[in-house]
């Protein structure tokens, strides 16, 4: 019997942390591309990308995404997944009235127009707290539907980002049932960010099992275990038949008190996958699992 193939997603940057928190965090297209290539060689088959401006602040500027995507594609055929969540600084946020900050919808949707095969789809409204600010990520079902339809029109596979059972049962399932994503549905269960994201779930094996039990039919999943839960969340996901996700977006540390690199995190989860008698999927195998076309080039810009 062939060994089970596991998609390893590397999330190298994110839209929150800065180099001051971990100097290994890649933020510019050239260094992100180099880091991703090293993770690809270590066994990653999907990359979840966030773009940053030259000053390291978050953006969904499609020109920056396209530069990053092209640099990566010149090195390898890893599956490209661009964020439409963006981040909590830079172009992505605006103070709409004193003390009220919002993650901008008009900036988020720009992430679809950079030629990626996949994009993240946060089909829910969240309140996020960072430092002394709170941010509203306002995604009513009408906007989530617009995002899902935009991805479908562009031939982009969504990665559904869910933070609680209601996000699965209400938001993602509603849009999937409307035909806005073809099976298999790839769902990322984001856990252990409950101290910063209102209504998010803490991680535990029991909570993860509950979330998995609620997934729509014909779904596959991975888990973003935030902070110290990253390793145990990945092991739990593997035991439940899911896929793995690592990277400095989710966790800046390798172990308590020791800052990580993306390559270290990738190499460790690949070792665990092999010790469990599974194998990391190649990008071609990942595309087959995800239902993606095998062509891996950068697409033309979307014409509205």
PDB file of C-alpha atoms in Angstrom:
ATOM      1  CA  UNK A   1       0.000   0.000   0.000  1.00  0.00           C
ATOM      2  CA  UNK A   2       1.342   3.448  -0.936  1.00  0.00           C
ATOM      3  CA  UNK A   3       2.183   5.826   1.871  1.00  0.00           C
ATOM      4  CA  UNK A   4      -0.249   8.651   2.559  1.00  0.00           C
ATOM      5  CA  UNK A   5       0.826  11.934   0.988  1.00  0.00           C
ATOM      6  CA  UNK A   6       0.736  15.021   3.194  1.00  0.00           C
ATOM      7  CA  UNK A   7       0.630  18.585   1.883  1.00  0.00           C
ATOM      8  CA  UNK A   8       3.108  20.736   3.793  1.00  0.00           C
ATOM      9  CA  UNK A   9       2.202  24.426   3.637  1.00  0.00           C
ATOM     10  CA  UNK A  10       4.861  26.966   4.534  1.00  0.00           C
ATOM     11  CA  UNK A  11       3.583  30.369   5.690  1.00  0.00           C
ATOM     12  CA  UNK A  12       6.814  32.372   5.736  1.00  0.00           C
ATOM     13  CA  UNK A  13       5.786  35.935   6.590  1.00  0.00           C
ATOM     14  CA  UNK A  14       2.210  36.788   7.550  1.00  0.00           C
ATOM     15  CA  UNK A  15       0.810  40.272   7.934  1.00  0.00           C
ATOM     16  CA  UNK A  16       1.565  40.959  11.576  1.00  0.00           C
ATOM     17  CA  UNK A  17       5.092  40.255  12.857  1.00  0.00           C
ATOM     18  CA  UNK A  18       8.198  42.338  12.147  1.00  0.00           C
ATOM     19  CA  UNK A  19      11.899  41.572  11.916  1.00  0.00           C
ATOM     20  CA  UNK A  20      12.309  43.207  15.322  1.00  0.00           C
ATOM     21  CA  UNK A  21      10.471  40.174  16.720  1.00  0.00           C
ATOM     22  CA  UNK A  22      12.441  37.618  14.708  1.00  0.00           C
ATOM     23  CA  UNK A  23      15.292  38.711  12.397  1.00  0.00           C
ATOM     24  CA  UNK A  24      14.769  35.550  10.302  1.00  0.00           C
ATOM     25  CA  UNK A  25      11.337  36.794   9.133  1.00  0.00           C
ATOM     26  CA  UNK A  26      11.491  37.355   5.344  1.00  0.00           C
ATOM     27  CA  UNK A  27       9.568  40.430   4.212  1.00  0.00           C
ATOM     28  CA  UNK A  28      10.816  41.460   0.766  1.00  0.00           C
ATOM     29  CA  UNK A  29      10.186  39.554  -2.488  1.00  0.00           C
ATOM     30  CA  UNK A  30      13.776  38.425  -3.024  1.00  0.00           C
ATOM     31  CA  UNK A  31      14.290  37.120   0.511  1.00  0.00           C
ATOM     32  CA  UNK A  32      10.830  35.550   0.623  1.00  0.00           C
ATOM     33  CA  UNK A  33      11.524  33.757  -2.675  1.00  0.00           C
ATOM     34  CA  UNK A  34      14.857  32.464  -1.408  1.00  0.00           C
ATOM     35  CA  UNK A  35      13.320  31.284   1.868  1.00  0.00           C
ATOM     36  CA  UNK A  36      10.438  29.583   0.060  1.00  0.00           C
ATOM     37  CA  UNK A  37      12.842  27.796  -2.269  1.00  0.00           C
ATOM     38  CA  UNK A  38      14.746  26.396   0.702  1.00  0.00           C
ATOM     39  CA  UNK A  39      11.484  25.242   2.280  1.00  0.00           C
ATOM     40  CA  UNK A  40      10.435  23.646  -1.016  1.00  0.00           C
ATOM     41  CA  UNK A  41      13.692  21.701  -1.030  1.00  0.00           C
ATOM     42  CA  UNK A  42      12.931  20.630   2.551  1.00  0.00           C
ATOM     43  CA  UNK A  43       9.517  19.226   1.546  1.00  0.00           C
ATOM     44  CA  UNK A  44       6.964  22.064   1.371  1.00  0.00           C
ATOM     45  CA  UNK A  45       4.502  21.869  -1.538  1.00  0.00           C
ATOM     46  CA  UNK A  46       2.283  24.947  -0.909  1.00  0.00           C
ATOM     47  CA  UNK A  47       3.323  28.456   0.118  1.00  0.00           C
ATOM     48  CA  UNK A  48       0.888  30.841   1.850  1.00  0.00           C
ATOM     49  CA  UNK A  49       2.205  34.283   0.943  1.00  0.00           C
ATOM     50  CA  UNK A  50       1.698  37.720   2.450  1.00  0.00           C
ATOM     51  CA  UNK A  51       3.090  40.794   0.704  1.00  0.00           C
ATOM     52  CA  UNK A  52       4.993  43.625   2.382  1.00  0.00           C
ATOM     53  CA  UNK A  53       5.878  47.107   1.195  1.00  0.00           C
ATOM     54  CA  UNK A  54       9.551  48.150   0.999  1.00  0.00           C
ATOM     55  CA  UNK A  55       9.174  49.503   4.553  1.00  0.00           C
ATOM     56  CA  UNK A  56       8.038  46.000   5.710  1.00  0.00           C
ATOM     57  CA  UNK A  57       4.431  47.131   6.297  1.00  0.00           C
ATOM     58  CA  UNK A  58       1.585  44.911   5.072  1.00  0.00           C
ATOM     59  CA  UNK A  59      -0.022  45.271   1.649  1.00  0.00           C
ATOM     60  CA  UNK A  60      -2.078  43.328  -0.901  1.00  0.00           C
ATOM     61  CA  UNK A  61      -0.580  45.278  -3.803  1.00  0.00           C
ATOM     62  CA  UNK A  62      -0.820  42.850  -6.745  1.00  0.00           C
ATOM     63  CA  UNK A  63       2.399  44.212  -8.252  1.00  0.00           C
ATOM     64  CA  UNK A  64       4.340  43.160  -5.148  1.00  0.00           C
ATOM     65  CA  UNK A  65       2.582  39.800  -5.064  1.00  0.00           C
ATOM     66  CA  UNK A  66       3.302  39.278  -8.753  1.00  0.00           C
ATOM     67  CA  UNK A  67       6.987  40.097  -8.248  1.00  0.00           C
ATOM     68  CA  UNK A  68       7.143  37.597  -5.393  1.00  0.00           C
ATOM     69  CA  UNK A  69       5.203  34.947  -7.310  1.00  0.00           C
ATOM     70  CA  UNK A  70       7.452  35.287 -10.354  1.00  0.00           C
ATOM     71  CA  UNK A  71      10.649  35.065  -8.307  1.00  0.00           C
ATOM     72  CA  UNK A  72       9.395  31.899  -6.629  1.00  0.00           C
ATOM     73  CA  UNK A  73       8.192  30.356  -9.894  1.00  0.00           C
ATOM     74  CA  UNK A  74      11.611  30.896 -11.466  1.00  0.00           C
ATOM     75  CA  UNK A  75      13.039  28.622  -8.760  1.00  0.00           C
ATOM     76  CA  UNK A  76      10.414  25.911  -8.267  1.00  0.00           C
ATOM     77  CA  UNK A  77       6.839  24.758  -8.928  1.00  0.00           C
ATOM     78  CA  UNK A  78       5.504  25.075  -5.355  1.00  0.00           C
ATOM     79  CA  UNK A  79       1.771  25.923  -5.248  1.00  0.00           C
ATOM     80  CA  UNK A  80       1.305  29.700  -4.871  1.00  0.00           C
ATOM     81  CA  UNK A  81      -1.332  30.901  -2.412  1.00  0.00           C
ATOM     82  CA  UNK A  82      -1.730  34.700  -2.000  1.00  0.00           C
ATOM     83  CA  UNK A  83      -3.489  36.228   1.005  1.00  0.00           C
ATOM     84  CA  UNK A  84      -6.625  38.353   0.760  1.00  0.00           C
ATOM     85  CA  UNK A  85      -6.501  38.969   4.494  1.00  0.00           C
ATOM     86  CA  UNK A  86      -3.461  41.212   4.297  1.00  0.00           C
ATOM     87  CA  UNK A  87      -2.467  42.268   7.777  1.00  0.00           C
ATOM     88  CA  UNK A  88      -2.867  44.755  10.584  1.00  0.00           C
ATOM     89  CA  UNK A  89      -0.651  47.617   9.416  1.00  0.00           C
ATOM     90  CA  UNK A  90       0.525  49.386   6.277  1.00  0.00           C
ATOM     91  CA  UNK A  91      -1.911  49.663   3.367  1.00  0.00           C
ATOM     92  CA  UNK A  92      -4.320  47.271   5.012  1.00  0.00           C
ATOM     93  CA  UNK A  93      -5.697  49.432   7.806  1.00  0.00           C
ATOM     94  CA  UNK A  94      -7.336  52.804   8.273  1.00  0.00           C
ATOM     95  CA  UNK A  95      -8.655  54.728  11.267  1.00  0.00           C
ATOM     96  CA  UNK A  96     -12.268  55.262  10.214  1.00  0.00           C
ATOM     97  CA  UNK A  97     -13.002  57.456  13.226  1.00  0.00           C
ATOM     98  CA  UNK A  98     -10.975  58.179  16.388  1.00  0.00           C
ATOM     99  CA  UNK A  99      -9.968  54.918  18.018  1.00  0.00           C
ATOM    100  CA  UNK A 100     -11.742  52.734  15.423  1.00  0.00           C
ATOM    101  CA  UNK A 101      -9.483  50.875  12.989  1.00  0.00           C
ATOM    102  CA  UNK A 102     -10.635  48.707  10.092  1.00  0.00           C
ATOM    103  CA  UNK A 103      -8.905  46.247   7.768  1.00  0.00           C
ATOM    104  CA  UNK A 104      -9.790  47.652   4.370  1.00  0.00           C
ATOM    105  CA  UNK A 105     -11.969  45.568   2.070  1.00  0.00           C
ATOM    106  CA  UNK A 106     -10.820  47.431  -1.050  1.00  0.00           C
ATOM    107  CA  UNK A 107      -7.221  46.497  -0.253  1.00  0.00           C
ATOM    108  CA  UNK A 108      -7.969  42.874   0.622  1.00  0.00           C
ATOM    109  CA  UNK A 109      -9.556  42.033  -2.725  1.00  0.00           C
ATOM    110  CA  UNK A 110      -6.468  43.252  -4.625  1.00  0.00           C
ATOM    111  CA  UNK A 111      -4.686  40.072  -3.542  1.00  0.00           C
ATOM    112  CA  UNK A 112      -6.650  38.087  -6.144  1.00  0.00           C
ATOM    113  CA  UNK A 113      -5.048  39.837  -9.101  1.00  0.00           C
ATOM    114  CA  UNK A 114      -1.467  38.597  -9.014  1.00  0.00           C
ATOM    115  CA  UNK A 115      -1.675  35.309 -10.881  1.00  0.00           C
ATOM    116  CA  UNK A 116      -1.711  32.854  -7.947  1.00  0.00           C
ATOM    117  CA  UNK A 117      -3.305  29.411  -8.109  1.00  0.00           C
ATOM    118  CA  UNK A 118      -4.884  29.808  -4.679  1.00  0.00           C
ATOM    119  CA  UNK A 119      -5.925  32.648  -2.366  1.00  0.00           C
ATOM    120  CA  UNK A 120      -6.964  32.700   1.248  1.00  0.00           C
ATOM    121  CA  UNK A 121     -10.637  33.398   1.845  1.00  0.00           C
ATOM    122  CA  UNK A 122     -11.581  34.777   5.272  1.00  0.00           C
ATOM    123  CA  UNK A 123     -15.352  34.537   4.912  1.00  0.00           C
ATOM    124  CA  UNK A 124     -16.159  35.941   8.318  1.00  0.00           C
ATOM    125  CA  UNK A 125     -16.166  39.072  10.445  1.00  0.00           C
ATOM    126  CA  UNK A 126     -13.468  39.285  13.110  1.00  0.00           C
ATOM    127  CA  UNK A 127     -12.392  41.720  15.780  1.00  0.00           C
ATOM    128  CA  UNK A 128      -8.627  41.635  16.251  1.00  0.00           C
ATOM    129  CA  UNK A 129      -6.616  43.154  19.093  1.00  0.00           C
ATOM    130  CA  UNK A 130      -2.927  44.010  18.675  1.00  0.00           C
ATOM    131  CA  UNK A 131      -1.056  46.258  21.039  1.00  0.00           C
ATOM    132  CA  UNK A 132      -3.296  49.137  22.043  1.00  0.00           C
ATOM    133  CA  UNK A 133      -5.481  48.921  18.927  1.00  0.00           C
ATOM    134  CA  UNK A 134      -8.498  46.909  17.907  1.00  0.00           C
ATOM    135  CA  UNK A 135      -9.241  46.207  14.240  1.00  0.00           C
ATOM    136  CA  UNK A 136     -12.491  45.225  12.568  1.00  0.00           C
ATOM    137  CA  UNK A 137     -12.213  42.786   9.675  1.00  0.00           C
ATOM    138  CA  UNK A 138     -15.732  43.241   8.360  1.00  0.00           C
ATOM    139  CA  UNK A 139     -16.773  40.424   6.028  1.00  0.00           C
ATOM    140  CA  UNK A 140     -20.551  40.029   5.951  1.00  0.00           C
ATOM    141  CA  UNK A 141     -21.825  37.202   3.788  1.00  0.00           C
ATOM    142  CA  UNK A 142     -22.366  39.582   0.857  1.00  0.00           C
ATOM    143  CA  UNK A 143     -18.666  40.496   0.814  1.00  0.00           C
ATOM    144  CA  UNK A 144     -17.578  36.898   1.385  1.00  0.00           C
ATOM    145  CA  UNK A 145     -19.747  35.906  -1.571  1.00  0.00           C
ATOM    146  CA  UNK A 146     -18.101  38.605  -3.692  1.00  0.00           C
ATOM    147  CA  UNK A 147     -14.669  37.318  -2.728  1.00  0.00           C
ATOM    148  CA  UNK A 148     -15.566  33.689  -3.455  1.00  0.00           C
ATOM    149  CA  UNK A 149     -17.166  34.607  -6.788  1.00  0.00           C
ATOM    150  CA  UNK A 150     -14.119  36.703  -7.712  1.00  0.00           C
ATOM    151  CA  UNK A 151     -11.853  33.744  -7.089  1.00  0.00           C
ATOM    152  CA  UNK A 152     -14.048  31.417  -9.091  1.00  0.00           C
ATOM    153  CA  UNK A 153     -14.089  33.855 -12.027  1.00  0.00           C
ATOM    154  CA  UNK A 154     -10.294  33.985 -11.956  1.00  0.00           C
ATOM    155  CA  UNK A 155      -9.845  30.214 -11.684  1.00  0.00           C
ATOM    156  CA  UNK A 156      -8.419  30.551  -8.164  1.00  0.00           C
ATOM    157  CA  UNK A 157      -8.860  27.807  -5.575  1.00  0.00           C
ATOM    158  CA  UNK A 158      -9.857  29.270  -2.185  1.00  0.00           C
ATOM    159  CA  UNK A 159      -8.225  28.232   1.043  1.00  0.00           C
ATOM    160  CA  UNK A 160     -11.035  28.812   3.534  1.00  0.00           C
ATOM    161  CA  UNK A 161      -9.775  30.378   6.773  1.00  0.00           C
ATOM    162  CA  UNK A 162     -11.998  29.440   9.702  1.00  0.00           C
ATOM    163  CA  UNK A 163     -11.561  30.314  13.368  1.00  0.00           C
ATOM    164  CA  UNK A 164     -14.619  28.774  15.039  1.00  0.00           C
ATOM    165  CA  UNK A 165     -17.359  26.196  14.435  1.00  0.00           C
ATOM    166  CA  UNK A 166     -19.774  28.897  13.264  1.00  0.00           C
ATOM    167  CA  UNK A 167     -17.357  29.935  10.515  1.00  0.00           C
ATOM    168  CA  UNK A 168     -17.588  26.389   9.188  1.00  0.00           C
ATOM    169  CA  UNK A 169     -21.302  25.797   9.663  1.00  0.00           C
ATOM    170  CA  UNK A 170     -22.505  29.217   8.553  1.00  0.00           C
ATOM    171  CA  UNK A 171     -20.020  31.096   6.377  1.00  0.00           C
ATOM    172  CA  UNK A 172     -17.928  28.532   4.510  1.00  0.00           C
ATOM    173  CA  UNK A 173     -20.679  25.935   4.157  1.00  0.00           C
ATOM    174  CA  UNK A 174     -23.207  28.487   2.881  1.00  0.00           C
ATOM    175  CA  UNK A 175     -20.925  29.641   0.072  1.00  0.00           C
ATOM    176  CA  UNK A 176     -19.774  26.126  -0.773  1.00  0.00           C
ATOM    177  CA  UNK A 177     -23.414  25.014  -1.009  1.00  0.00           C
ATOM    178  CA  UNK A 178     -24.008  27.913  -3.418  1.00  0.00           C
ATOM    179  CA  UNK A 179     -21.460  26.345  -5.779  1.00  0.00           C
ATOM    180  CA  UNK A 180     -18.710  28.926  -5.253  1.00  0.00           C
ATOM    181  CA  UNK A 181     -15.999  26.309  -4.679  1.00  0.00           C
ATOM    182  CA  UNK A 182     -15.547  22.987  -6.381  1.00  0.00           C
ATOM    183  CA  UNK A 183     -14.630  19.942  -4.289  1.00  0.00           C
ATOM    184  CA  UNK A 184     -12.315  19.140  -2.698  1.00  0.00           C
ATOM    185  CA  UNK A 185     -12.679  22.103  -0.345  1.00  0.00           C
ATOM    186  CA  UNK A 186      -9.412  23.087   1.327  1.00  0.00           C
ATOM    187  CA  UNK A 187     -10.040  24.457   4.805  1.00  0.00           C
ATOM    188  CA  UNK A 188      -7.444  25.869   7.177  1.00  0.00           C
ATOM    189  CA  UNK A 189      -8.506  25.624  10.821  1.00  0.00           C
ATOM    190  CA  UNK A 190      -6.868  28.568  12.599  1.00  0.00           C
ATOM    191  CA  UNK A 191      -6.575  27.763  16.296  1.00  0.00           C
ATOM    192  CA  UNK A 192      -5.031  29.218  19.450  1.00  0.00           C
ATOM    193  CA  UNK A 193      -5.365  32.853  18.396  1.00  0.00           C
ATOM    194  CA  UNK A 194      -8.283  33.355  20.811  1.00  0.00           C
ATOM    195  CA  UNK A 195      -6.381  35.892  22.932  1.00  0.00           C
ATOM    196  CA  UNK A 196      -6.277  38.289  19.973  1.00  0.00           C
ATOM    197  CA  UNK A 197      -9.186  37.285  17.726  1.00  0.00           C
ATOM    198  CA  UNK A 198     -12.646  37.530  19.235  1.00  0.00           C
ATOM    199  CA  UNK A 199     -14.661  34.279  18.912  1.00  0.00           C
ATOM    200  CA  UNK A 200     -11.613  32.217  17.845  1.00  0.00           C
ATOM    201  CA  UNK A 201     -11.037  28.765  19.308  1.00  0.00           C
ATOM    202  CA  UNK A 202      -8.156  27.787  21.599  1.00  0.00           C
ATOM    203  CA  UNK A 203      -6.314  24.679  20.483  1.00  0.00           C
ATOM    204  CA  UNK A 204      -6.813  21.314  22.056  1.00  0.00           C
ATOM    205  CA  UNK A 205      -7.075  17.874  20.423  1.00  0.00           C
ATOM    206  CA  UNK A 206     -10.726  17.754  21.511  1.00  0.00           C
ATOM    207  CA  UNK A 207     -11.514  21.171  19.986  1.00  0.00           C
ATOM    208  CA  UNK A 208      -9.754  20.180  16.771  1.00  0.00           C
ATOM    209  CA  UNK A 209     -11.701  16.928  16.561  1.00  0.00           C
ATOM    210  CA  UNK A 210     -14.944  18.897  16.939  1.00  0.00           C
ATOM    211  CA  UNK A 211     -13.946  21.305  14.154  1.00  0.00           C
ATOM    212  CA  UNK A 212     -12.992  18.445  11.836  1.00  0.00           C
ATOM    213  CA  UNK A 213     -16.312  16.703  12.517  1.00  0.00           C
ATOM    214  CA  UNK A 214     -18.134  19.832  11.307  1.00  0.00           C
ATOM    215  CA  UNK A 215     -16.327  20.186   7.961  1.00  0.00           C
ATOM    216  CA  UNK A 216     -18.430  20.166   4.797  1.00  0.00           C
ATOM    217  CA  UNK A 217     -18.498  17.002   2.714  1.00  0.00           C
ATOM    218  CA  UNK A 218     -15.538  16.470   0.406  1.00  0.00           C
ATOM    219  CA  UNK A 219     -13.243  18.688   2.483  1.00  0.00           C
ATOM    220  CA  UNK A 220      -9.570  18.354   3.268  1.00  0.00           C
ATOM    221  CA  UNK A 221      -7.935  20.387   5.999  1.00  0.00           C
ATOM    222  CA  UNK A 222      -4.805  21.668   7.626  1.00  0.00           C
ATOM    223  CA  UNK A 223      -4.358  23.516  10.916  1.00  0.00           C
ATOM    224  CA  UNK A 224      -2.699  26.815  11.726  1.00  0.00           C
ATOM    225  CA  UNK A 225      -1.639  26.228  15.302  1.00  0.00           C
ATOM    226  CA  UNK A 226      -0.697  29.715  16.456  1.00  0.00           C
ATOM    227  CA  UNK A 227       2.313  30.226  18.707  1.00  0.00           C
ATOM    228  CA  UNK A 228       3.322  27.313  20.945  1.00  0.00           C
ATOM    229  CA  UNK A 229       0.466  25.121  19.682  1.00  0.00           C
ATOM    230  CA  UNK A 230       1.931  24.856  16.169  1.00  0.00           C
ATOM    231  CA  UNK A 231       3.749  21.554  16.666  1.00  0.00           C
ATOM    232  CA  UNK A 232       1.070  19.735  18.643  1.00  0.00           C
ATOM    233  CA  UNK A 233      -1.661  21.027  16.302  1.00  0.00           C
ATOM    234  CA  UNK A 234       0.200  19.607  13.303  1.00  0.00           C
ATOM    235  CA  UNK A 235       0.667  16.234  14.979  1.00  0.00           C
ATOM    236  CA  UNK A 236      -3.032  16.153  15.893  1.00  0.00           C
ATOM    237  CA  UNK A 237      -3.989  17.097  12.324  1.00  0.00           C
ATOM    238  CA  UNK A 238      -1.859  14.304  10.912  1.00  0.00           C
ATOM    239  CA  UNK A 239      -3.501  11.793  13.264  1.00  0.00           C
ATOM    240  CA  UNK A 240      -6.920  12.946  12.041  1.00  0.00           C
ATOM    241  CA  UNK A 241      -6.011  12.567   8.357  1.00  0.00           C
ATOM    242  CA  UNK A 242      -5.225  16.235   7.727  1.00  0.00           C
ATOM    243  CA  UNK A 243      -2.307  18.139   6.293  1.00  0.00           C
ATOM    244  CA  UNK A 244       0.452  20.228   7.868  1.00  0.00           C
ATOM    245  CA  UNK A 245       1.159  23.944   8.009  1.00  0.00           C
ATOM    246  CA  UNK A 246       4.198  25.630   9.544  1.00  0.00           C
ATOM    247  CA  UNK A 247       5.990  28.952   9.278  1.00  0.00           C
ATOM    248  CA  UNK A 248       6.882  32.194  10.971  1.00  0.00           C
ATOM    249  CA  UNK A 249       3.467  33.649  10.147  1.00  0.00           C
ATOM    250  CA  UNK A 250       2.016  31.328  12.788  1.00  0.00           C
ATOM    251  CA  UNK A 251       4.902  30.840  15.207  1.00  0.00           C
ATOM    252  CA  UNK A 252       8.158  32.788  15.611  1.00  0.00           C
ATOM    253  CA  UNK A 253       9.798  30.164  17.830  1.00  0.00           C
ATOM    254  CA  UNK A 254      11.289  26.710  17.306  1.00  0.00           C
ATOM    255  CA  UNK A 255      11.002  25.920  20.983  1.00  0.00           C
ATOM    256  CA  UNK A 256      10.601  27.952  24.163  1.00  0.00           C
ATOM    257  CA  UNK A 257      13.068  30.847  24.059  1.00  0.00           C
ATOM    258  CA  UNK A 258      14.619  29.858  20.687  1.00  0.00           C
ATOM    259  CA  UNK A 259      13.684  31.820  17.588  1.00  0.00           C
ATOM    260  CA  UNK A 260      12.922  29.721  14.514  1.00  0.00           C
ATOM    261  CA  UNK A 261      13.591  29.882  10.798  1.00  0.00           C
ATOM    262  CA  UNK A 262      11.073  28.765   8.206  1.00  0.00           C
ATOM    263  CA  UNK A 263      13.422  26.038   7.035  1.00  0.00           C
ATOM    264  CA  UNK A 264      13.809  24.639  10.561  1.00  0.00           C
ATOM    265  CA  UNK A 265      10.051  24.465  10.997  1.00  0.00           C
ATOM    266  CA  UNK A 266       9.613  22.783   7.603  1.00  0.00           C
ATOM    267  CA  UNK A 267      12.370  20.251   8.220  1.00  0.00           C
ATOM    268  CA  UNK A 268      10.942  19.314  11.619  1.00  0.00           C
ATOM    269  CA  UNK A 269       7.408  18.667  10.401  1.00  0.00           C
ATOM    270  CA  UNK A 270       8.740  16.659   7.439  1.00  0.00           C
ATOM    271  CA  UNK A 271      10.765  14.501   9.850  1.00  0.00           C
ATOM    272  CA  UNK A 272       7.608  13.890  11.890  1.00  0.00           C
ATOM    273  CA  UNK A 273       5.578  13.039   8.781  1.00  0.00           C
ATOM    274  CA  UNK A 274       8.166  10.452   7.770  1.00  0.00           C
ATOM    275  CA  UNK A 275       8.433   9.044  11.285  1.00  0.00           C
ATOM    276  CA  UNK A 276       4.668   8.506  11.091  1.00  0.00           C
ATOM    277  CA  UNK A 277       5.273   6.512   7.877  1.00  0.00           C
ATOM    278  CA  UNK A 278       3.756   9.138   5.612  1.00  0.00           C
ATOM    279  CA  UNK A 279       5.439  11.186   2.887  1.00  0.00           C
ATOM    280  CA  UNK A 280       5.364  14.914   2.087  1.00  0.00           C
ATOM    281  CA  UNK A 281       3.524  15.528  -1.173  1.00  0.00           C
ATOM    282  CA  UNK A 282       5.352  17.017  -4.113  1.00  0.00           C
ATOM    283  CA  UNK A 283       3.788  20.140  -5.673  1.00  0.00           C
ATOM    284  CA  UNK A 284       2.351  17.966  -8.456  1.00  0.00           C
ATOM    285  CA  UNK A 285       0.846  15.607  -5.888  1.00  0.00           C
ATOM    286  CA  UNK A 286      -0.472  18.554  -3.889  1.00  0.00           C
ATOM    287  CA  UNK A 287      -2.204  19.899  -7.011  1.00  0.00           C
ATOM    288  CA  UNK A 288      -3.802  16.506  -7.559  1.00  0.00           C
ATOM    289  CA  UNK A 289      -5.018  16.363  -3.927  1.00  0.00           C
ATOM    290  CA  UNK A 290      -6.353  19.935  -4.125  1.00  0.00           C
ATOM    291  CA  UNK A 291      -7.977  19.507  -7.526  1.00  0.00           C
ATOM    292  CA  UNK A 292      -5.745  22.130  -9.147  1.00  0.00           C
ATOM    293  CA  UNK A 293      -4.580  22.131 -12.769  1.00  0.00           C
ATOM    294  CA  UNK A 294      -1.073  20.776 -13.147  1.00  0.00           C
ATOM    295  CA  UNK A 295       0.105  23.910 -14.968  1.00  0.00           C
ATOM    296  CA  UNK A 296       2.098  25.950 -12.479  1.00  0.00           C
ATOM    297  CA  UNK A 297       2.924  29.170 -14.340  1.00  0.00           C
ATOM    298  CA  UNK A 298       1.908  32.708 -13.411  1.00  0.00           C
ATOM    299  CA  UNK A 299      -1.445  33.677 -14.905  1.00  0.00           C
ATOM    300  CA  UNK A 300      -2.117  36.883 -16.835  1.00  0.00           C
ATOM    301  CA  UNK A 301      -3.588  39.757 -14.877  1.00  0.00           C
ATOM    302  CA  UNK A 302      -7.339  39.464 -14.505  1.00  0.00           C
ATOM    303  CA  UNK A 303      -9.297  41.637 -16.917  1.00  0.00           C
ATOM    304  CA  UNK A 304     -12.408  43.102 -15.333  1.00  0.00           C
TER     305      UNK A 304
END
